[in-house]
Amino acid sequence: MRALSLLALLSLLAACEAEPAPQPTPRATADPVVVKAEVDRREMFGDVAKKGDFDVRFGEPFMSLDVRGEKIGISQSGGYKVVSSTRTQEGKGYVFRAKEGLNAGEAPFVLTIAPKACRDSFSGERTQYTAWLGTDAEPRRLQSCAAPAR
């Protein structure tokens, strides 16, 4: 009788056991490429810059753009992300049309870099290139200096 009571008690306890929590399903699409460390940035672009690659620094808003081929790395207070662009040559300069905006929900940006002497208003640094950032509707909204990437 004791064995029968014990068996009934064990089966009741097993029935009361909570079911395991469901595991989250993996996402079907990859998140945007966001890197947080310099070593990750180097892996994205490689260590050696090529001719036609640029570094652009905007003092206001505080943002930097690393232009490597048709990829543009954007460093803002929210982190670092890499976007794709199309690159066309205009005279001795370049126009980069990004596939997306600087921030989510914004119109794709346009970056124009032309050989024109520039003096950075924040650092005083002089470069041989000027950069303009904007959109198709207003391609030269912001101006800054650009330098060949190293």
CSV table of C-alpha atoms in Angstrom, one decimal:
chain,number,residue,atom,x,y,z
A,1,MET,CA,0.0,0.0,0.0
A,2,ARG,CA,2.8,2.3,0.9
A,3,ALA,CA,4.4,1.7,-2.5
A,4,LEU,CA,1.1,2.5,-4.2
A,5,SER,CA,0.7,5.8,-2.3
A,6,LEU,CA,4.3,6.8,-3.1
A,7,LEU,CA,3.8,6.1,-6.8
A,8,ALA,CA,0.6,8.2,-6.8
A,9,LEU,CA,2.4,11.0,-5.1
A,10,LEU,CA,5.3,10.9,-7.5
A,11,SER,CA,3.0,11.0,-10.5
A,12,LEU,CA,1.2,14.0,-9.1
A,13,LEU,CA,4.5,15.8,-8.5
A,14,ALA,CA,5.6,15.1,-12.1
A,15,ALA,CA,2.3,16.5,-13.4
A,16,CYS,CA,2.8,19.8,-11.4
A,17,GLU,CA,6.3,20.4,-12.7
A,18,ALA,CA,6.5,23.6,-14.8
A,19,GLU,CA,7.1,23.3,-18.5
A,20,PRO,CA,10.5,24.6,-19.7
A,21,ALA,CA,10.5,28.2,-21.0
A,22,PRO,CA,10.4,28.5,-24.8
A,23,GLN,CA,13.8,29.4,-26.4
A,24,PRO,CA,13.9,32.5,-28.6
A,25,THR,CA,14.0,31.7,-32.3
A,26,PRO,CA,17.0,32.9,-34.3
A,27,ARG,CA,16.5,36.0,-36.4
A,28,ALA,CA,16.0,35.4,-40.1
A,29,THR,CA,17.9,38.5,-41.2
A,30,ALA,CA,21.2,39.9,-39.9
A,31,ASP,CA,21.4,43.1,-38.0
A,32,PRO,CA,23.1,46.1,-39.5
A,33,VAL,CA,26.9,46.0,-39.4
A,34,VAL,CA,27.9,47.8,-36.2
A,35,VAL,CA,31.4,47.6,-34.8
A,36,LYS,CA,32.4,49.0,-31.5
A,37,ALA,CA,36.2,48.5,-31.4
A,38,GLU,CA,39.1,49.7,-33.6
A,39,VAL,CA,40.1,46.1,-34.3
A,40,ASP,CA,36.6,45.4,-35.7
A,41,ARG,CA,36.9,48.4,-38.0
A,42,ARG,CA,40.3,47.2,-39.3
A,43,GLU,CA,38.8,43.8,-40.0
A,44,MET,CA,36.0,45.4,-42.0
A,45,PHE,CA,38.4,47.6,-44.1
A,46,GLY,CA,41.8,46.1,-43.8
A,47,ASP,CA,44.9,47.9,-42.5
A,48,VAL,CA,46.0,49.5,-45.8
A,49,ALA,CA,44.1,52.4,-47.3
A,50,LYS,CA,44.1,52.6,-51.1
A,51,LYS,CA,44.3,55.6,-53.4
A,52,GLY,CA,40.9,57.3,-53.4
A,53,ASP,CA,40.2,56.4,-49.8
A,54,PHE,CA,39.5,59.3,-47.4
A,55,ASP,CA,39.0,60.2,-43.8
A,56,VAL,CA,36.5,63.0,-43.2
A,57,ARG,CA,35.9,64.6,-39.8
A,58,PHE,CA,32.9,66.9,-39.1
A,59,GLY,CA,33.2,69.1,-36.1
A,60,GLU,CA,29.4,69.8,-35.9
A,61,PRO,CA,27.7,67.4,-35.8
A,62,PHE,CA,30.6,65.4,-34.2
A,63,MET,CA,31.0,62.7,-36.7
A,64,SER,CA,33.7,61.0,-38.8
A,65,LEU,CA,33.5,59.1,-42.0
A,66,ASP,CA,36.0,56.5,-43.1
A,67,VAL,CA,35.7,56.1,-46.9
A,68,ARG,CA,37.2,52.8,-48.1
A,69,GLY,CA,36.3,51.9,-51.7
A,70,GLU,CA,32.5,51.8,-51.7
A,71,LYS,CA,32.1,51.2,-48.0
A,72,ILE,CA,31.7,54.2,-45.6
A,73,GLY,CA,32.3,53.8,-41.9
A,74,ILE,CA,30.3,56.3,-39.8
A,75,SER,CA,31.4,57.1,-36.3
A,76,GLN,CA,28.8,59.0,-34.2
A,77,SER,CA,27.9,59.1,-30.6
A,78,GLY,CA,25.7,56.1,-31.1
A,79,GLY,CA,28.6,53.9,-32.2
A,80,TYR,CA,30.2,52.9,-35.5
A,81,LYS,CA,28.4,51.4,-38.5
A,82,VAL,CA,29.4,50.6,-42.1
A,83,VAL,CA,27.1,51.4,-45.1
A,84,SER,CA,27.5,50.6,-48.8
A,85,SER,CA,27.6,53.4,-51.4
A,86,THR,CA,28.1,53.9,-55.1
A,87,ARG,CA,31.2,55.8,-56.0
A,88,THR,CA,31.5,58.0,-59.1
A,89,GLN,CA,34.3,60.3,-60.2
A,90,GLU,CA,33.5,63.9,-61.0
A,91,GLY,CA,36.5,65.7,-62.5
A,92,LYS,CA,39.3,65.1,-59.9
A,93,GLY,CA,36.8,64.6,-57.1
A,94,TYR,CA,34.4,61.8,-56.0
A,95,VAL,CA,30.7,61.5,-55.2
A,96,PHE,CA,29.6,58.7,-52.9
A,97,ARG,CA,25.8,58.0,-52.7
A,98,ALA,CA,25.0,55.9,-49.7
A,99,LYS,CA,22.4,53.1,-49.8
A,100,GLU,CA,20.9,54.4,-46.5
A,101,GLY,CA,20.8,57.4,-44.2
A,102,LEU,CA,23.3,58.4,-41.5
A,103,ASN,CA,20.6,57.4,-39.0
A,104,ALA,CA,17.7,55.0,-39.3
A,105,GLY,CA,14.7,56.5,-41.2
A,106,GLU,CA,16.7,59.3,-42.8
A,107,ALA,CA,17.1,59.7,-46.5
A,108,PRO,CA,20.3,58.2,-48.0
A,109,PHE,CA,23.2,60.6,-47.8
A,110,VAL,CA,25.5,62.0,-50.5
A,111,LEU,CA,29.2,62.7,-49.7
A,112,THR,CA,31.2,64.8,-52.2
A,113,ILE,CA,35.0,65.1,-51.9
A,114,ALA,CA,36.9,67.5,-54.2
A,115,PRO,CA,40.5,68.6,-54.4
A,116,LYS,CA,40.2,72.0,-52.8
A,117,ALA,CA,42.4,73.3,-49.9
A,118,CYS,CA,40.7,73.2,-46.6
A,119,ARG,CA,41.4,74.4,-43.0
A,120,ASP,CA,39.6,72.6,-40.2
A,121,SER,CA,37.8,75.2,-38.1
A,122,PHE,CA,38.2,73.1,-34.9
A,123,SER,CA,41.7,71.7,-35.2
A,124,GLY,CA,43.3,74.2,-37.6
A,125,GLU,CA,44.6,71.2,-39.6
A,126,ARG,CA,45.0,71.9,-43.3
A,127,THR,CA,44.2,69.4,-46.0
A,128,GLN,CA,44.1,69.3,-49.8
A,129,TYR,CA,40.5,68.1,-50.0
A,130,THR,CA,37.1,69.6,-49.0
A,131,ALA,CA,34.1,67.4,-48.3
A,132,TRP,CA,30.4,68.2,-48.4
A,133,LEU,CA,27.7,66.1,-46.8
A,134,GLY,CA,24.0,66.2,-47.6
A,135,THR,CA,21.2,64.4,-49.5
A,136,ASP,CA,20.2,64.4,-53.2
A,137,ALA,CA,17.9,67.3,-52.5
A,138,GLU,CA,20.6,69.3,-50.7
A,139,PRO,CA,24.0,67.7,-51.5
A,140,ARG,CA,26.2,70.4,-49.9
A,141,ARG,CA,24.4,71.0,-46.6
A,142,LEU,CA,27.5,70.5,-44.4
A,143,GLN,CA,31.2,71.2,-45.2
A,144,SER,CA,34.4,69.9,-43.7
A,145,CYS,CA,37.9,68.8,-44.6
A,146,ALA,CA,38.9,65.5,-46.0
A,147,ALA,CA,42.3,63.8,-46.1
A,148,PRO,CA,43.6,60.8,-47.9
A,149,ALA,CA,43.3,57.8,-45.6
A,150,ARG,CA,46.4,56.3,-44.1
